[in-house]
Amino acid sequence: MSSAKTSSNAEDYLRMYRQMVRIRTFEDNANQLYLSAKMPGLTHMYSGEEAVAVGICEALRVTDKITSTHRGHGHCVAKGAEFKEMFCELLGKEEGYCRGKGGSMHIADQSNGNLGANAIVGGSMGIATGSAYTARLLGRDDVTVCFFGDGATAQGLMYEVMNMAALWKLPVIYACENNGYSEYTRTDEIAAGSIIARAEAFGIEAHQVDGQDVLAVNELAQKLVARARKGEGPFFIELMTYRYHGHHVGDINREYYRSKEEEREWKQNRDPIIKFRGWLVAQGVVSEGEIDAMNAEIERDAAAAVEYALNASYPDVSEVDMHVFTDVEHALSQPTA
Amino acid sequence: MSSAKTSSNAEDYLRMYRQMVRIRTFEDNANQLYLSAKMPGLTHMYSGEEAVAVGICEALRVTDKITSTHRGHGHCVAKGAEFKEMFCELLGKEEGYCRGKGGSMHIADQSNGNLGANAIVGGSMGIATGSAYTARLLGRDDVTVCFFGDGATAQGLMYEVMNMAALWKLPVIYACENNGYSEYTRTDEIAAGSIIARAEAFGIEAHQVDGQDVLAVNELAQKLVARARKGEGPFFIELMTYRYHGHHVGDINREYYRSKEEEREWKQNRDPIIKFRGWLVAQGVVSEGEIDAMNAEIERDAAAAVEYALNASYPDVSEVDMHVFTDVEHALSQPTA
Amino acid sequence: MREITLSQAVNEALAEEMRRDETVFIIGEDVAEAGTPFKVLSGLVEEFGTDRVVDTPIAEPGFMGLAVGAAMTGTRPVVDLMFGDFIYLIMDQLCNQAAKTHYMSGGKMSAPLVVRTNLGATRRSAAQHSQSLHALVAHIPGLKVALPSSAYEAKGLLKTAIRDNNPVVIFEDKLMYNDKAPVPEEEYLIPFGEAHIKRAGTDVTLIGTSSMVQVCEKAAGNLAAEGISAEVIDPRTIVPLDEAALLASAKKTSRVIVVDEGHQSFGITGEIASRINEKAFYHLDAPVLRMGAMDVPVPFTPVLEDLTVPTPQSVAENARKLVSGEMIHAA
Amino acid sequence: MREITLSQAVNEALAEEMRRDETVFIIGEDVAEAGTPFKVLSGLVEEFGTDRVVDTPIAEPGFMGLAVGAAMTGTRPVVDLMFGDFIYLIMDQLCNQAAKTHYMSGGKMSAPLVVRTNLGATRRSAAQHSQSLHALVAHIPGLKVALPSSAYEAKGLLKTAIRDNNPVVIFEDKLMYNDKAPVPEEEYLIPFGEAHIKRAGTDVTLIGTSSMVQVCEKAAGNLAAEGISAEVIDPRTIVPLDEAALLASAKKTSRVIVVDEGHQSFGITGEIASRINEKAFYHLDAPVLRMGAMDVPVPFTPVLEDLTVPTPQSVAENARKLVSGEMIHAA
Ligand SMILES: Cc1ncc(C[n+]2csc(CCOP(=O)(O)OP(=O)(O)O)c2C)c(N)n1
Ligand SMILES: Cc1ncc(C[n+]2csc(CCOP(=O)(O)OP(=O)(O)O)c2C)c(N)n1
Ligand SMILES: [Mg+2]
Ligand SMILES: [Mg+2]
């Protein structure tokens, strides 16, 4: 845990803690929905990586943008989304953020600057860079954070857009969530050299940080976001973290690629929530009782949102050919098909 | 010029000199064919960069492979191709290396291990890496050299395949011909950071060398090829060089992107052929007269090949739907279209 | 005959060909220990080792390009593209390089490789993991395109693909991996360009591809109960296409429906319908009817997703109208 | 009316739209000082500066991706893709991202961008610089596709494309950049989905796209001299497609040829022919005839390249046969 700050930051600390717990709680509920066969399809849990999304998004304004990944619930919550619309989306309901058309892998929340999860690994790197281009071109001072995994660093697109971001000094921060795995393969078996050095080779200032330490992440993010806002970007951050679940909710038997000991080690000794909670209590920012109450409240919120979503209605079948084009109400009833 | 070797290498030196002059002479004739409207389409001149192709290809065996670029005549000659088949190809004749179907931008010479020029910038980087994969898988000891320009380093594909080459220690050498320009743009305006560092970030040993000094290029190439053959690859070389003509033969008025002074400076003071010739004579390897005779002979060869190609026949029209598939003589006379 | 799953059939085809020819290797993401997310390749790395069952970085353009170069120099790569939707990422290496190598070199070089990938919606995987993109590659001269409709075809076509000296793209239906079908123990190959009449009939021809063959068979079953005799044909490869078989059936029944899971517009149904219209025009009672997937990105929510693809019901419904002489439009 | 080249028309369209809307910017290779290899953009960087006429590294997937993100956040990028053949490189960002943004977000986001690129063979540029790949993008729901046939259409369609809130791909014929046509001084837009009857006729309908409109017009001229009255229609956009206009003409003449420079098989001619066959079947004297580019990679050598695309002669020849009642096959 990084050096303590004064308790004048108490509010910030508690918000960060709260957001981390909200993510974990959201994921636990989503996993339950999967296990009880109430959720269509598969989904990828963010549990274990909460300090990354929260540490970074807490350094951002609502007008700042993020792009997310297939493992996107954490980013979505951290950037300000509500449980209700999120669960509705996961269940394919009309009140979901994307009217049920996107689902877990495409969840987006434009109202809070979340440009969306992406089911193409690395697929959002161009989008984030373009968002930063808009800011520069239109003279806005917002910053864009591009979240992606260690596995995504294999995609050539990353090098193409880092080159442009560096050339044009775009206000974008590439945030590599290094959880050590690309699906069912250890990333060090499929990644040569150094991730940080790859960014640096393009003249991009790059940092590595403990992704389980929300204060360390947030401190670095605060600095880099402020500098990016002033035109000193782009930046690259490699955040060392871990995913607790399988690659997706269905990836249960995973000992062939990852040992139970390793999982236990991270969960027991490096859990970002447990660590931060201990620190908050030790510093006297909050009492154990207050934390328990907060956690319970979040759990109730989540349960209520799940309940709501389960009972919410699906989009009307007529929506199937809506939103293909912005200017055509129903793409298939047009003679122009 | 690098440190002199003993004249026991005289034969090698003369062959290198000869190959450089052959390239220059080929290009002068190709340019003439364009200017006199005898060649269909456009073509990209290698003049000025001869020491790169020759210095490297002289370090290779016939069984070693190369992949080439849109600026590919130099690589083709250096890897052992004949003028006759090359001019026939440029003129679209049946006796061309590709029966006239490829033309300048797709010239290939499988008999000498040239897997072909490529009209997609960066398009051959995967091919070269795959060729090296074949060598490793089948236990052959050939090495593959991938030629590409400085502009091509912007293509994400390069980072994807360098990663794999590094992981699997493939016998491939990435040879970046840095002539300073990507078409009509100075590459330093569109490339951030350092080219060498980008390769090094993947754990690939990288070197920079004066591409106008054929001996320096050859010495480095000899070493790296030998090491790659032993499984110590991959390697990356950045060769600092210059193209004398425009981007292609039609790029005549180019002062808006490149000054005449700069061109004069390179041509007068850094010409690879003039420099090497001076050195050969100074070292007593050869006399001015012998060189003049060699040059004249090459010119006669080229003129004869041009003449031959101009009179050679075009492929029969029935060839238009041949070679679409290996197992179908005429793709369009099949009921299966 | 024994029954095995499509997944096992693919696995057997690969194992047999890799035993027969040591230049064959598999390359793709999570193909080794994991045996792909669909577990299709389980066991192969144990037999053939990591040089021939190669786990790659998540770099589709890169390993596709590598495969092209490997194929050009003496090996036969089988590229595992985890989802058919990622074909967009490999289009350049597949279509600008592999497809044109033989032609551009005047017949001197070739790129004998296979891209194994998949298609198919209704798996609740949303717009970027549910596409059926075979039309894109069918349009590019130099590529062959196979669409197996059961475990039997999956094995026989894949073995043929691996031995073919041209680049071949083979799309498996990802919802069929666990479907069983009779597959001989003995070795067999299925030649390209030979359609298979799955069910003979006289009133209407249902041409189905991939998963839509099953759909057509179910529709035919329903129709039979009503006294309508439907012929079901599976082209098995769309490049090359067995025009003769399709035309013969069209001429026999005079009524044809082409059913495919790719988007209908500018997809493969237009090509097949056009060829039949052109060459059997005067034998047709009605224009060839096309049924593709809806021209919408695939929605996540099941209530919408299920509407986007042809079903036995919708095929039978159209067949009924066609046979009864109602004029039917594709739109 | 004044005549300007297609190149000038494109330049004017961009300049006008960039003056009107400061969120419009151009991004691509050598677009600034060089004004592209075709010199289409000359002068724009001088007026709009390097932030709005942006020279990129040679990284098509990268700048296409950047454009998608820029479009999603409030700007209107016009992506300059130097050759249509490079579209393979941007397929993922164009088709998995831009095309699906609006749908996947349930209508909340959109990607208003234009990809300006080209098509067309017979420039002796060989297989990787001569393709006409509009069929690939026409197949993907969410993309609009425009094919201007002259300077007039090039200007009007591009202006419409820039104002459209959807991703639009516009293919210019690279051999037509220097062709002049009358273009009004006053501002005009050409709405998408409205075909243009280039020449009225009664005996046969020639539907041509892009460069093939000229080819059809020339064929029609020749045919007129022989007493055959050909109607020439230019759909101008293939997505959306003005089916009504095509059907009206088909019903009038009863004989249709669709002429396009993309490869014939699994290309756009099959779609257009199918729609007409389906909806005007009982009005047709013969099946709709298709003429696309040969299904071969484009050969370099002129003696072969010229054989691969439809010509006024070959179109007229087929029209003659069609009108005289000879049965004609596409193959
Ligand atoms: C282009 C592409 N290739 C492959 C996949 C399949 N896939 C989904 S997630 C994943 C692993 C991603 O690893 P990483 O980027 O480290 O993210 P993590 O899952 O660890 O958060 C893969 C290979 C995909 N969705 N997109
Ligand atoms: C994918 C792709 N993008 C753009 C082009 C157009 N183009 C041809 S050569 C070239 C410049 C290449 O520069 P560099 O790699 O430095 O090679 P050089 O011409 O300097 O030898 C460009 C942009 C192309 N052929 N392929
Ligand atoms: Mg990871
Ligand atoms: Mg260069």
Tab-separated table of C-alpha atoms and ligand atoms in Angstrom, chain B residues 44 49 70-71 119-121 148-152 155 177 179 181-183 187 243 247, chain D residues 29-30 58 60 82 86 89 129, ligand 2:
chain	number	residue	atom	x	y	z
B	44	HIS	CA	9.941	1.913	-58.297
B	49	GLU	CA	20.325	1.428	-52.436
B	70	HIS	CA	7.433	-2.804	-54.327
B	71	ARG	CA	11.003	-1.539	-54.828
B	119	ALA	CA	2.664	-4.376	-53.481
B	120	ILE	CA	1.287	-4.271	-49.959
B	121	VAL	CA	3.641	-2.277	-47.771
B	148	PHE	CA	11.164	-3.693	-46.195
B	149	GLY	CA	11.291	0.068	-46.039
B	150	ASP	CA	11.303	2.515	-43.165
B	151	GLY	CA	7.700	3.376	-43.962
B	152	ALA	CA	6.695	-0.249	-43.521
B	155	GLN	CA	2.442	-1.612	-40.154
B	177	GLU	CA	15.974	-0.199	-45.760
B	179	ASN	CA	15.845	5.628	-47.172
B	181	TYR	CA	10.974	8.534	-47.129
B	182	SER	CA	7.574	6.915	-47.303
B	183	GLU	CA	6.341	7.915	-50.725
B	187	THR	CA	9.411	9.171	-42.544
B	243	ARG	CA	16.720	6.334	-53.186
B	247	HIS	CA	9.055	7.261	-55.204
D	29	GLU	CA	-1.383	8.570	-46.247
D	30	ASP	CA	0.185	11.422	-48.199
D	58	ILE	CA	1.444	3.651	-43.394
D	60	GLU	CA	-4.367	1.491	-42.464
D	82	MET	CA	-5.123	5.093	-51.146
D	86	PHE	CA	-6.148	-2.028	-48.973
D	89	LEU	CA	-6.533	-4.212	-43.992
D	129	HIS	CA	-3.702	-2.487	-56.906
E	2	LIG	C1	-0.630	-1.333	-47.285
E	2	LIG	C2	-0.144	-0.293	-48.220
E	2	LIG	N1	-0.325	0.999	-47.921
E	2	LIG	C3	0.083	1.966	-48.762
E	2	LIG	C4	0.703	1.648	-49.943
E	2	LIG	C5	1.166	2.729	-50.904
E	2	LIG	N2	2.626	2.815	-50.843
E	2	LIG	C6	3.417	2.163	-51.707
E	2	LIG	S1	5.036	2.350	-51.362
E	2	LIG	C7	4.699	3.335	-50.041
E	2	LIG	C8	5.808	3.920	-49.233
E	2	LIG	C9	6.669	2.848	-48.644
E	2	LIG	O1	7.707	3.435	-47.939
E	2	LIG	P1	8.903	2.534	-47.449
E	2	LIG	O2	8.362	1.346	-46.744
E	2	LIG	O3	9.830	3.394	-46.690
E	2	LIG	O4	9.571	1.990	-48.789
E	2	LIG	P2	10.328	2.835	-49.913
E	2	LIG	O5	9.329	3.167	-50.954
E	2	LIG	O6	10.917	4.031	-49.271
E	2	LIG	O7	11.369	1.898	-50.430
E	2	LIG	C10	3.334	3.502	-49.883
E	2	LIG	C11	2.692	4.300	-48.823
E	2	LIG	C12	0.864	0.281	-50.233
E	2	LIG	N3	1.406	-0.126	-51.379
E	2	LIG	N4	0.463	-0.659	-49.354
